[in-house]
Short mmCIF file of C-alpha atoms and ligand atoms in Angstrom, two decimals:
data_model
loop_
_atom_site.label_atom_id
_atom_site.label_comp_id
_atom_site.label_asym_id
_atom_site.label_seq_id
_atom_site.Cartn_x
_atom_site.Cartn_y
_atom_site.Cartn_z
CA UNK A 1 -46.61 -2.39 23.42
CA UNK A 2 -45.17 -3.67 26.60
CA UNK A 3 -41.64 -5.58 26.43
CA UNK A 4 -42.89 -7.79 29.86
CA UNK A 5 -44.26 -10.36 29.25
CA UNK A 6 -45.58 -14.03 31.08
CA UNK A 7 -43.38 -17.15 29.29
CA UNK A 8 -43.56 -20.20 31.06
CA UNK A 9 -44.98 -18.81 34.29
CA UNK A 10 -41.91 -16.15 34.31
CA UNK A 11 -42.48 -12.59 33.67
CA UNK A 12 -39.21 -11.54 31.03
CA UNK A 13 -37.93 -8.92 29.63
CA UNK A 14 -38.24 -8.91 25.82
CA UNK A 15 -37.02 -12.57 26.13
CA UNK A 16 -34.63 -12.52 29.01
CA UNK A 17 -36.23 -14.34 32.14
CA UNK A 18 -36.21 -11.74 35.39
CA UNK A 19 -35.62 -14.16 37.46
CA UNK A 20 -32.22 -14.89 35.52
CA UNK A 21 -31.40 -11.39 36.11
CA UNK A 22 -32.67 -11.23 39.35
CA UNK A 23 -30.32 -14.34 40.50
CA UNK A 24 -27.00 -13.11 38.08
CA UNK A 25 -27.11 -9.21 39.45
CA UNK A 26 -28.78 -9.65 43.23
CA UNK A 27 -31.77 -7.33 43.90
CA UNK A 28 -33.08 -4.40 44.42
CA UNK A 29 -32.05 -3.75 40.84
CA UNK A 30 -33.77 -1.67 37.81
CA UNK A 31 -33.97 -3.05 34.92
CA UNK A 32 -34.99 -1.29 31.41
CA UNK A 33 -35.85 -2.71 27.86
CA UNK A 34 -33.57 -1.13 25.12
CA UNK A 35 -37.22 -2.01 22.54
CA UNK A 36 -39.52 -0.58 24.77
CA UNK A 37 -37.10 2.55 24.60
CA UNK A 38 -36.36 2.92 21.31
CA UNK A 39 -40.33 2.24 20.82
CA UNK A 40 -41.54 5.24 23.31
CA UNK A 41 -39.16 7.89 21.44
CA UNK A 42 -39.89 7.35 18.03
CA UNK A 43 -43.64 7.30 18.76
CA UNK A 44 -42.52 11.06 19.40
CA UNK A 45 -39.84 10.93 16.71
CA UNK A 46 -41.96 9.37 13.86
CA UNK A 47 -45.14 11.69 14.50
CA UNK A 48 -42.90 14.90 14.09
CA UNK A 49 -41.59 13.45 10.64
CA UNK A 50 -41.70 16.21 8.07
CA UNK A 51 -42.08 19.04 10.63
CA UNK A 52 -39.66 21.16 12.27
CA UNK A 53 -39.22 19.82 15.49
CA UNK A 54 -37.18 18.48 18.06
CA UNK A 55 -37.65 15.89 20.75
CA UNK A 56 -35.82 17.10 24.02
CA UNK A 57 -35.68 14.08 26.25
CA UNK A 58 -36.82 15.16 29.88
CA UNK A 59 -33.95 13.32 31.78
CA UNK A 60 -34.90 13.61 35.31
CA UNK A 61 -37.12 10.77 34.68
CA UNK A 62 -33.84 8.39 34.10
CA UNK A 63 -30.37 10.04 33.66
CA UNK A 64 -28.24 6.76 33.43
CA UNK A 65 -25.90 6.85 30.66
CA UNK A 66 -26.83 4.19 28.43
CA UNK A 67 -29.91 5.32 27.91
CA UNK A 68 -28.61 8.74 26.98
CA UNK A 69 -26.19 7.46 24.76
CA UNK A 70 -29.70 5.29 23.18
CA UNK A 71 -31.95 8.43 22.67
CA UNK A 72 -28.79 10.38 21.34
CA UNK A 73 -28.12 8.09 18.87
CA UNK A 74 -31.74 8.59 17.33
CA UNK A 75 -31.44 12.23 17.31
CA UNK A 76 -33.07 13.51 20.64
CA UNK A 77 -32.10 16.26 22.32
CA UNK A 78 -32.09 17.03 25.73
CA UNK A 79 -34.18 18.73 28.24
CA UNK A 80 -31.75 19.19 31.74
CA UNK A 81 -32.74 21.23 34.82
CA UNK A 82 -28.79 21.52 36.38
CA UNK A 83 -25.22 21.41 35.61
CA UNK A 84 -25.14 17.76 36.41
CA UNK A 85 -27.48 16.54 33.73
CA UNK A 86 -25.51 18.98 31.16
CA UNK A 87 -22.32 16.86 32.69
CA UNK A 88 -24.51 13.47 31.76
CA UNK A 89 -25.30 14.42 28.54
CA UNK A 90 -21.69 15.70 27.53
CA UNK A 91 -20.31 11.89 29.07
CA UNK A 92 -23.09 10.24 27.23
CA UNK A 93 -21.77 11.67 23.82
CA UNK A 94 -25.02 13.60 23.37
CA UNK A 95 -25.48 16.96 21.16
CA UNK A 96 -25.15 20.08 23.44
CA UNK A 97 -26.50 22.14 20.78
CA UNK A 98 -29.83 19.98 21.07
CA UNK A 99 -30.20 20.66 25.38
CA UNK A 100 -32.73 23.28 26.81
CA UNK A 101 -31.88 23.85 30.08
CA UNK A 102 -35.09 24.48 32.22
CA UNK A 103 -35.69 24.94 36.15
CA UNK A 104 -36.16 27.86 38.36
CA UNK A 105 -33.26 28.45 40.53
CA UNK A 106 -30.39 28.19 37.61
CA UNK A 107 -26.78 28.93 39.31
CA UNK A 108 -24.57 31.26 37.64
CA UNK A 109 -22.01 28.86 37.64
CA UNK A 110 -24.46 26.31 35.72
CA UNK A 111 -25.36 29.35 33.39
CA UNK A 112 -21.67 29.74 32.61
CA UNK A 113 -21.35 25.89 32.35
CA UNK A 114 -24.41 25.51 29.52
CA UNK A 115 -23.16 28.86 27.21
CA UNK A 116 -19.62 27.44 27.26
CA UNK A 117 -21.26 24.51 25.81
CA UNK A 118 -23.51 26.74 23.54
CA UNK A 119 -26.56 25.34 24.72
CA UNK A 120 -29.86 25.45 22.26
CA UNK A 121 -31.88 27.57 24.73
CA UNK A 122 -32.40 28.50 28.61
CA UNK A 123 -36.13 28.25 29.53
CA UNK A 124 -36.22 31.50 32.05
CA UNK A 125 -38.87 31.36 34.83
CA UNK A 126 -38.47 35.22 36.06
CA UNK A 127 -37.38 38.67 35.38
CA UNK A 128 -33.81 37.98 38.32
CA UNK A 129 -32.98 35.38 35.92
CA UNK A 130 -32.95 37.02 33.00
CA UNK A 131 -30.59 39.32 34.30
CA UNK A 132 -28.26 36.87 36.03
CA UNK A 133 -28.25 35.25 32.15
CA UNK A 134 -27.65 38.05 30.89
CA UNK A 135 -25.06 39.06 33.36
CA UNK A 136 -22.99 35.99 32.57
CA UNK A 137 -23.43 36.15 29.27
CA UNK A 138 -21.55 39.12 28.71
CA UNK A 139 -18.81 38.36 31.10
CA UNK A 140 -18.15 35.00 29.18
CA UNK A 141 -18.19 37.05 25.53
CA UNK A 142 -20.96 35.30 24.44
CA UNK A 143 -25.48 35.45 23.76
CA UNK A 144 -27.44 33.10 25.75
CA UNK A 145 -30.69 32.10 23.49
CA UNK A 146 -34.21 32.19 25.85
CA UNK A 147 -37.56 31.04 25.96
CA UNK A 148 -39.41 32.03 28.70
CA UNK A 149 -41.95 29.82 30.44
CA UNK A 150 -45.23 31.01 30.33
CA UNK A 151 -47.53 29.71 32.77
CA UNK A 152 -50.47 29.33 30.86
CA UNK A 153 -53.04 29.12 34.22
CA UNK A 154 -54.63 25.94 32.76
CA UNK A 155 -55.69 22.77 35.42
CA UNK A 156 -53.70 19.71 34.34
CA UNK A 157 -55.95 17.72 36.99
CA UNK A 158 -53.21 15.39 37.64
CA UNK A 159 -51.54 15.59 41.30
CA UNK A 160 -50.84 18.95 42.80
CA UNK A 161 -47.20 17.75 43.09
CA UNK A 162 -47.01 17.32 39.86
CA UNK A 163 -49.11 19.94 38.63
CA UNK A 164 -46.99 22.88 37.71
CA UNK A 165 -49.53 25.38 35.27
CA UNK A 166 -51.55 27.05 37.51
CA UNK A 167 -50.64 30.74 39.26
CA UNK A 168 -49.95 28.95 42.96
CA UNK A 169 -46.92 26.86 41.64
CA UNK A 170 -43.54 28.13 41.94
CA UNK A 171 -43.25 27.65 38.21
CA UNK A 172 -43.24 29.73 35.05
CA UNK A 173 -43.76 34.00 34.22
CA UNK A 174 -47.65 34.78 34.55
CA UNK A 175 -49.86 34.36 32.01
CA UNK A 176 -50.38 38.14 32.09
CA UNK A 177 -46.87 39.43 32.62
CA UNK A 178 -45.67 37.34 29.85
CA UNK A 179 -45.88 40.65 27.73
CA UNK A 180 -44.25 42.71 30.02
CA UNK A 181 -41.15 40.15 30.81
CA UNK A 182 -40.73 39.46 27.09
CA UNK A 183 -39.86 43.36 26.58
CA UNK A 184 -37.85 43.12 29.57
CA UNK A 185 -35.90 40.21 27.98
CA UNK A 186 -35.86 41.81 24.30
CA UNK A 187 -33.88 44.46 25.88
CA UNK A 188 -31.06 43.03 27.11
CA UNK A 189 -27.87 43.19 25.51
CA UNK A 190 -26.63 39.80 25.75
CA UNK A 191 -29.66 37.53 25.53
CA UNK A 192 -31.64 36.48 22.10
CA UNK A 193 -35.19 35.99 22.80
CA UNK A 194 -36.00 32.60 20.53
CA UNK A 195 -39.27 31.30 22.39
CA UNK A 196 -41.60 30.30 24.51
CA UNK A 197 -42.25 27.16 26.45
CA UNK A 198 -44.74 26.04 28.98
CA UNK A 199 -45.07 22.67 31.56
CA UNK A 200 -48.46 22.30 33.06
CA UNK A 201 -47.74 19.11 34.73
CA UNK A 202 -46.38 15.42 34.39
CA UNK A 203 -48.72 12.25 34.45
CA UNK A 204 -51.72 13.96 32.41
CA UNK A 205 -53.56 10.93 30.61
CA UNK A 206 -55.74 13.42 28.23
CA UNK A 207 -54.30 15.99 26.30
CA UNK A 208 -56.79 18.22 26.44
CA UNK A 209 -55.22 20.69 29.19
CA UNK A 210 -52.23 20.48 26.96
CA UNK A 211 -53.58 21.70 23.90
CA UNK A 212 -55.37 24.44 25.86
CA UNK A 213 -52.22 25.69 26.87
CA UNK A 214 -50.91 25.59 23.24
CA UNK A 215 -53.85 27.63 22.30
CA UNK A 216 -52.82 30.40 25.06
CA UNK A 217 -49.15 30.43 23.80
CA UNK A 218 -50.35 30.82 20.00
CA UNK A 219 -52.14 34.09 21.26
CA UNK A 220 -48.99 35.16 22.84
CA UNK A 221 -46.80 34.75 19.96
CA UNK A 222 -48.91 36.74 17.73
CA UNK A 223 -49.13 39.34 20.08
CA UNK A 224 -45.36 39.64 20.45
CA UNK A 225 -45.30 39.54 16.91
CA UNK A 226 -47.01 42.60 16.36
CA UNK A 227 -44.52 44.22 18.91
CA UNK A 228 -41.80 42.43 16.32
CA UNK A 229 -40.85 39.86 18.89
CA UNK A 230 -40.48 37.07 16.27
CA UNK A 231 -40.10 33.76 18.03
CA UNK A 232 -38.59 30.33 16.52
CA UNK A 233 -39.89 27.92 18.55
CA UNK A 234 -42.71 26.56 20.95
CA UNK A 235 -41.57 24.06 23.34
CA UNK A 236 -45.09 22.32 25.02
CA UNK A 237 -43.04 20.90 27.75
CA UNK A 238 -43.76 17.17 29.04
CA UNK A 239 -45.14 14.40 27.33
CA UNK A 240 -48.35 12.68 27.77
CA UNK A 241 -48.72 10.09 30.94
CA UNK A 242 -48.72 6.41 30.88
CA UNK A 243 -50.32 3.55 32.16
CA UNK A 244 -50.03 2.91 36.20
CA UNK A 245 -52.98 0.94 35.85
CA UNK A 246 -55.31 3.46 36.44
CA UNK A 247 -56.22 3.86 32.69
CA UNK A 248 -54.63 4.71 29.12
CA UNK A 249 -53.09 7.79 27.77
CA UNK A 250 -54.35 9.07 24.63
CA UNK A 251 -51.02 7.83 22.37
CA UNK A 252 -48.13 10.04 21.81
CA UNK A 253 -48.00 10.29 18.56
CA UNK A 254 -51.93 11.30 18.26
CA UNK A 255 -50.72 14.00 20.76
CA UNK A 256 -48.03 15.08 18.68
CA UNK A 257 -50.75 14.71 15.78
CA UNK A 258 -53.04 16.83 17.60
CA UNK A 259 -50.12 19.70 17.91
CA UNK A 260 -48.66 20.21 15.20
CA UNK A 261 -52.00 20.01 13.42
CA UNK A 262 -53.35 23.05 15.37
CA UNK A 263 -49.88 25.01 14.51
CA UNK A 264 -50.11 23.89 10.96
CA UNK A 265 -53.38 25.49 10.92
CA UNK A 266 -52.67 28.95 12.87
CA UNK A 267 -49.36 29.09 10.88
CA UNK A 268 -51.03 28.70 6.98
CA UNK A 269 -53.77 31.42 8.68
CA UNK A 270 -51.63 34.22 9.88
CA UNK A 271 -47.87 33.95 8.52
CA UNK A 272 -48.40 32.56 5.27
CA UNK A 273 -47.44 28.90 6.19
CA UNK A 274 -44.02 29.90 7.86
CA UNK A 275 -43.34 26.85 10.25
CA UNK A 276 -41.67 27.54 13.80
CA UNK A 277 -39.87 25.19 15.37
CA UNK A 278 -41.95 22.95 17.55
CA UNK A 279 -40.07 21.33 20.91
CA UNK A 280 -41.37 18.31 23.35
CA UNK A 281 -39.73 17.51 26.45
CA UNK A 282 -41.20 14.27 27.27
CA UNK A 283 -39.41 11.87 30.20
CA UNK A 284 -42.24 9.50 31.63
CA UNK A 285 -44.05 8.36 28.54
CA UNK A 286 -40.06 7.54 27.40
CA UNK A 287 -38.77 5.47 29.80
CA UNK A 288 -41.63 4.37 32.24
CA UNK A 289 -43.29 1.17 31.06
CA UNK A 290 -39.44 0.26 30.32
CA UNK A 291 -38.48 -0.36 33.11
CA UNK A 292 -39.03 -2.51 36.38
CA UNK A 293 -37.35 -2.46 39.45
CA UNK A 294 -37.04 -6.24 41.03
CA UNK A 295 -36.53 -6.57 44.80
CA UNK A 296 -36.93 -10.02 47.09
CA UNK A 297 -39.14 -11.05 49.75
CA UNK A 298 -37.14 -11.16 52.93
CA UNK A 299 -39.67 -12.00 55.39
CA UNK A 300 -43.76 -12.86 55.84
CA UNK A 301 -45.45 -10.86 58.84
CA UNK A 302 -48.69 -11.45 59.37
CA UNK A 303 -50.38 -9.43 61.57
CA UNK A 304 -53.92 -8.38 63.46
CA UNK A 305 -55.08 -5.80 60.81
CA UNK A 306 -52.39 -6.31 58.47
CA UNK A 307 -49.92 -8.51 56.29
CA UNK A 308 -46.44 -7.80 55.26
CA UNK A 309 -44.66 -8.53 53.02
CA UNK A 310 -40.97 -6.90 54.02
CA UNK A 311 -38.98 -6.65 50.53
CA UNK A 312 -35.13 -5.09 50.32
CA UNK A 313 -36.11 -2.59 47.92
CA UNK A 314 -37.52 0.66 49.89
CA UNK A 315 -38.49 4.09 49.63
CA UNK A 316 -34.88 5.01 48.82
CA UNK A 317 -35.07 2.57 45.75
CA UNK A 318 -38.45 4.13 44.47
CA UNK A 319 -39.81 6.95 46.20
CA UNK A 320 -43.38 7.54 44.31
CA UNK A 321 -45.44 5.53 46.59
CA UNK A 322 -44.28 7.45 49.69
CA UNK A 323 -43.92 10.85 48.12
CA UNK A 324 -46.57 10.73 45.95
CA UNK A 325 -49.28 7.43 47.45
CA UNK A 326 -48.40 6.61 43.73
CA UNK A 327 -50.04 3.05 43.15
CA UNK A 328 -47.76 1.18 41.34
CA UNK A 329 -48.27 -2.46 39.82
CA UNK A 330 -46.87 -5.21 41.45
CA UNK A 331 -45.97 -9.11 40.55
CA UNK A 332 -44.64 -12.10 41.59
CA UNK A 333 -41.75 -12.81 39.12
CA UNK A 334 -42.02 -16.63 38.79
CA UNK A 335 -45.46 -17.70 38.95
CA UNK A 336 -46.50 -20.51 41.67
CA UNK A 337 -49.23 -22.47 42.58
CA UNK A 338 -47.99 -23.52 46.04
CA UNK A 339 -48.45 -20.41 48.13
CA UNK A 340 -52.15 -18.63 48.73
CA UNK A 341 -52.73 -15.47 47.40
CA UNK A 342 -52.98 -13.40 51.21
CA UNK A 343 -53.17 -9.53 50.93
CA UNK A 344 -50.12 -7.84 52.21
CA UNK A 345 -48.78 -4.70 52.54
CA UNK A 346 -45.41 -4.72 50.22
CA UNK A 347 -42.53 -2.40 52.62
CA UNK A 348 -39.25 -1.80 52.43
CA UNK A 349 -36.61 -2.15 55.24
CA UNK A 350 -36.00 1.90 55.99
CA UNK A 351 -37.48 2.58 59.82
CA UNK A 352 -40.19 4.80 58.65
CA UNK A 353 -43.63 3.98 58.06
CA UNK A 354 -44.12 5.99 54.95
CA UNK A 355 -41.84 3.41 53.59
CA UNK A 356 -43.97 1.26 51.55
CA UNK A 357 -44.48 0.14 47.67
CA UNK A 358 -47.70 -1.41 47.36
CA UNK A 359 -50.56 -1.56 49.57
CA UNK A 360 -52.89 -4.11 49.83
CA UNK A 361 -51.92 -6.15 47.29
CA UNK A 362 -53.27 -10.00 46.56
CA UNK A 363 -49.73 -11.94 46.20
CA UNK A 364 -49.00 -15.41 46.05
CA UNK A 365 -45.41 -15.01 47.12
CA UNK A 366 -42.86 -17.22 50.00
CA UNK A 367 -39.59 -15.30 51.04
CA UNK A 368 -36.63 -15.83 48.50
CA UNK A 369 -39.48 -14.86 45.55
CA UNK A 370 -38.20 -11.39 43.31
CA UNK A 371 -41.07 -9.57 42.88
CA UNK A 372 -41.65 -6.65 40.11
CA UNK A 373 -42.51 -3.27 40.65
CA UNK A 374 -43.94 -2.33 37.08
CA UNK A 375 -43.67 0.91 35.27
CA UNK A 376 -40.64 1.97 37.96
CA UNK A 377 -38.51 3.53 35.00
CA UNK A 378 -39.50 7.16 35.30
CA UNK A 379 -38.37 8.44 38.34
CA UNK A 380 -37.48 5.33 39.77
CA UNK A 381 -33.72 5.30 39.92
CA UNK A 382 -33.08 9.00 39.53
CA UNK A 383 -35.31 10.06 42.99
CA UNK A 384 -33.15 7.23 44.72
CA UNK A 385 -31.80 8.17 47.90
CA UNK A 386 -29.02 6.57 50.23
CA UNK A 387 -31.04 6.93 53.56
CA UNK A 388 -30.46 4.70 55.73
CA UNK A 389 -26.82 4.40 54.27
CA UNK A 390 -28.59 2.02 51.51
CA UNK A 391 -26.29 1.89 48.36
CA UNK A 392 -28.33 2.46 45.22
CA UNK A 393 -29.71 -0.11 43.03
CA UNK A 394 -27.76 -1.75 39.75
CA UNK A 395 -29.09 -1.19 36.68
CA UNK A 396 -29.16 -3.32 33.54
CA UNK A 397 -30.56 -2.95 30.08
CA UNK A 398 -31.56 -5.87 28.42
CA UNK A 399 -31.60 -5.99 24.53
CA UNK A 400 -33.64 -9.20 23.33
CA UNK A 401 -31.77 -11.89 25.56
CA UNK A 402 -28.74 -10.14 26.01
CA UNK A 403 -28.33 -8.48 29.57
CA UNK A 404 -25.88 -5.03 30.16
CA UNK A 405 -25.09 -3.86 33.75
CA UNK A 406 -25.46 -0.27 33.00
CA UNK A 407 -24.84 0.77 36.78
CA UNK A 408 -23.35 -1.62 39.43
CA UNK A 409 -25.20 -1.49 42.47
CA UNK A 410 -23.69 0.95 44.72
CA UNK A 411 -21.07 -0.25 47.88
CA UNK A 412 -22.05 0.97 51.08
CA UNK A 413 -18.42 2.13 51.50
CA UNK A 414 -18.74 4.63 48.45
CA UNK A 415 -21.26 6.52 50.66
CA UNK A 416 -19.13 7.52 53.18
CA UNK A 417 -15.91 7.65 51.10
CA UNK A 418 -16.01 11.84 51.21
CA UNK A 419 -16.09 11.93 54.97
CA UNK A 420 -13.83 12.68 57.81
CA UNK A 421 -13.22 12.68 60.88
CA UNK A 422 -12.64 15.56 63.12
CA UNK A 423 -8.66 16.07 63.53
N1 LLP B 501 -40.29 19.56 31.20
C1 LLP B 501 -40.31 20.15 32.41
C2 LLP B 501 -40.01 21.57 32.51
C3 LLP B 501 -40.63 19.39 33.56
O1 LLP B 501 -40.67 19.98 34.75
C4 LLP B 501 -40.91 18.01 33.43
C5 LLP B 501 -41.22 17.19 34.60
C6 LLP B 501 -40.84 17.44 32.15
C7 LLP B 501 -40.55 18.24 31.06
C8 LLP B 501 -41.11 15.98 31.90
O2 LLP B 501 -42.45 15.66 32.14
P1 LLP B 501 -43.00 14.19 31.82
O3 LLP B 501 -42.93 13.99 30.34
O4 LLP B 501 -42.14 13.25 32.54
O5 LLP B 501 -44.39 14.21 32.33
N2 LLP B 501 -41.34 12.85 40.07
C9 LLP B 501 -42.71 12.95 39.61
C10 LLP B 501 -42.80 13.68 38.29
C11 LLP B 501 -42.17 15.06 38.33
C12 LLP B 501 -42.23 15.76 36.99
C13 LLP B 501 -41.36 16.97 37.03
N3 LLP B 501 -41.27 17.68 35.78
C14 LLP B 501 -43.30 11.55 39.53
O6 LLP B 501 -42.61 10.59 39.86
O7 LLP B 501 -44.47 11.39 39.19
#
């Protein structure tokens, strides 16, 4: 259920008016709702009741703090792809025994970083990894746990930036090397092979792909198992999409449903009902319908073949529409009856012309009016850039119709505080 809502001709927040927010903490600024939230993880959480699983936040989507702290606090783990996010999740009080640490190009420095902190598991992409990790390991004294991620060669059909499963993406051990790197990895001294994980792309809206790809894993477990390579878990990587107007997701909890039905099954058929542990790393079906980012009409320009409508939130603020020609919702905060709707293009102040947010879009809007980018709070704030030398947005929380600044906005001056001048 969506926490925005229309009251009195005002979109809110649960029942904090953005405009209130919008005129107490300037604009551009993001701002999340602490129900929606707490909602979006236990539809995860509640579906995997009774089952041996854990939820490992994906926290590229949105790394603030707060909302760490949130998702810790109801037992989520933590999915991180670099030292940085381990950092986050150590400030935000969270469990480092509950963080996988996924990516491709892991530093040994980060390595060292995530066993010191005795990590749950490294998702490996390649054979050079596995020996760095192992390397590491032993010169720190200690066993790194892996899973290796299998790239199942299934078609997400979502965008090929996003789509991360099939053999052209940078991603994951082959489908059909699997074996052969899982040996590899079984022999090293200093690593515990624990599981397997795939990520066949962000944004799907069907889950269909996804349980294909759970399918292909379940055949390479058992084949490992016959080689008595016993694993302990199988981590299915994102969650499902959400809602950018372009249609629903099938619910994550039916998803989760669907999952741990199918292992149920396999599991009762072929090792007499032994569970294994079962691991989602889902970031945009957490946080994106939480969130909004609100920016303000500076200036009207109409023009020959176009109309814009120049906001001071840009492609720095939210990136997806450039990067991605993401469509993203967008409305008029307050509601008003005195303007005509006129089609504009909605752009942002960076000299670029990739640097727009909405295109053609029907708004009834005068400069001074915040506008709301909808479903900006999955990478929204954590793809922010300072081009342009553009401090980043503030960020606030709101929890029924209390408001917290979770980030202040960002002062110029900090940009350039770590310069110098030639002597
Ligand atoms: N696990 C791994 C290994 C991932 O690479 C990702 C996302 C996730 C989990 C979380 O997936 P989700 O539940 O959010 O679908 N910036 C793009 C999305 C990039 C997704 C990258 N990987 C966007 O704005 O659409």
């Amino acid at each position: 259920m969506s926490q925005f809502s229309v009251q009195d001709g005002v979109l809110h927040a649960e029942s904090t008016s953005l405009s209130a927010i919008a005129a107490e903490y300037g604009t551009p600024t993001y701002v999340y709702s602490k129900a929606g939230l707490l909602a979006n993880f236990h539809a995860y959480a509640d579906a995997c009741k009774g089952h041996d699983t854990l939820v490992c936040y994906a926290m590229k989507a949105n790394s603030n703090l707060a909302i760490l702290d949130l998702l810790a606090r109801e037992g989520a783990g933590f999915d991180i792809v670099s030292g940085g996010e381990l950092r986050r999740v150590l400030a935000a009080g969270g469990n480092p025994n509950k963080v996988i640490f996924s990516g491709v190009g892991k530093s040994a420095a980060e390595m060292r970083l995530a066993l010191e902190h005795d990590i749950l598991c490294f998702n490996v992409e390649s054979i050079p990894e596995l020996h760095r990790l192992n390397e590491v390991a032993g010169a720190v004294g200690k066993r790194a746990r892996v899973s290796l991620r299998v790239n199942p060669n299934v078609d997400a059909k979502t965008h090929p930036y996003i789509s991360t499963g099939l053999k052209a993406n940078k991603f994951g051990v082959a489908y059909d090397d699997a074996l052969a790197t899982y040996r590899a990895a079984a022999a090293l001294a200093h690593l515990d092979v624990v599981g397997i994980d795939c990520h066949i792309g962000s944004q799907l809206l069907d889950d269909a792909p996804l349980l294909e790809a759970l399918d292909k894993l379940i055949d390479l477990i058992d084949t490992l198992a016959a080689e008595d390579i016993v694993l302990h878990h199988l981590d299915m990587g994102g969650g499902i999409g959400i809602n950018y107007g372009d249609g629903e997701p099938v619910p994550a909890g039916q998803y989760v449903a669907r999952v741990l039905a199918r292992i149920d099954a396999w599991r009762a058929q072929k090792y007499d009902g032994r569970p294994i542990k079962v691991i989602f790393e889902p970031g945009r079906s957490i946080v994106g319908d939480t969130g909004v980012l609100l920016t303000t009409v500076e200036y009207l320009k109409p023009g020959e073949e176009k109309n814009f409508c120049i906001v001071d939130a840009a492609m720095n603020d939210l990136v997806r529409p450039a990067m991605y020609q993401a469509w993203m919702d967008v409305q008029a905060v307050a509601r008003r009856a005195d303007a005509p709707a006129v089609v504009y293009d909605v752009v942002g102040p960076v000299c670029e012309s990739g640097d727009w947010l909405a295109r053609e879009r029907a708004l009834a809007v005068l400069p001074g009016d915040v506008l709301a980018v909808m479903q900006a709070g999955a990478y929204g704030f954590t793809m922010a850039s300072n081009y342009n030398t553009r401090g980043r947005a503030a960020e606030v929380i709101v929890d029924g119709a209390q408001v917290h600044l979770v980030r202040q906005r960002e002062n110029p001056a900090e940009l350039f505080a770590g310069e110098t001048l030639l002597k």
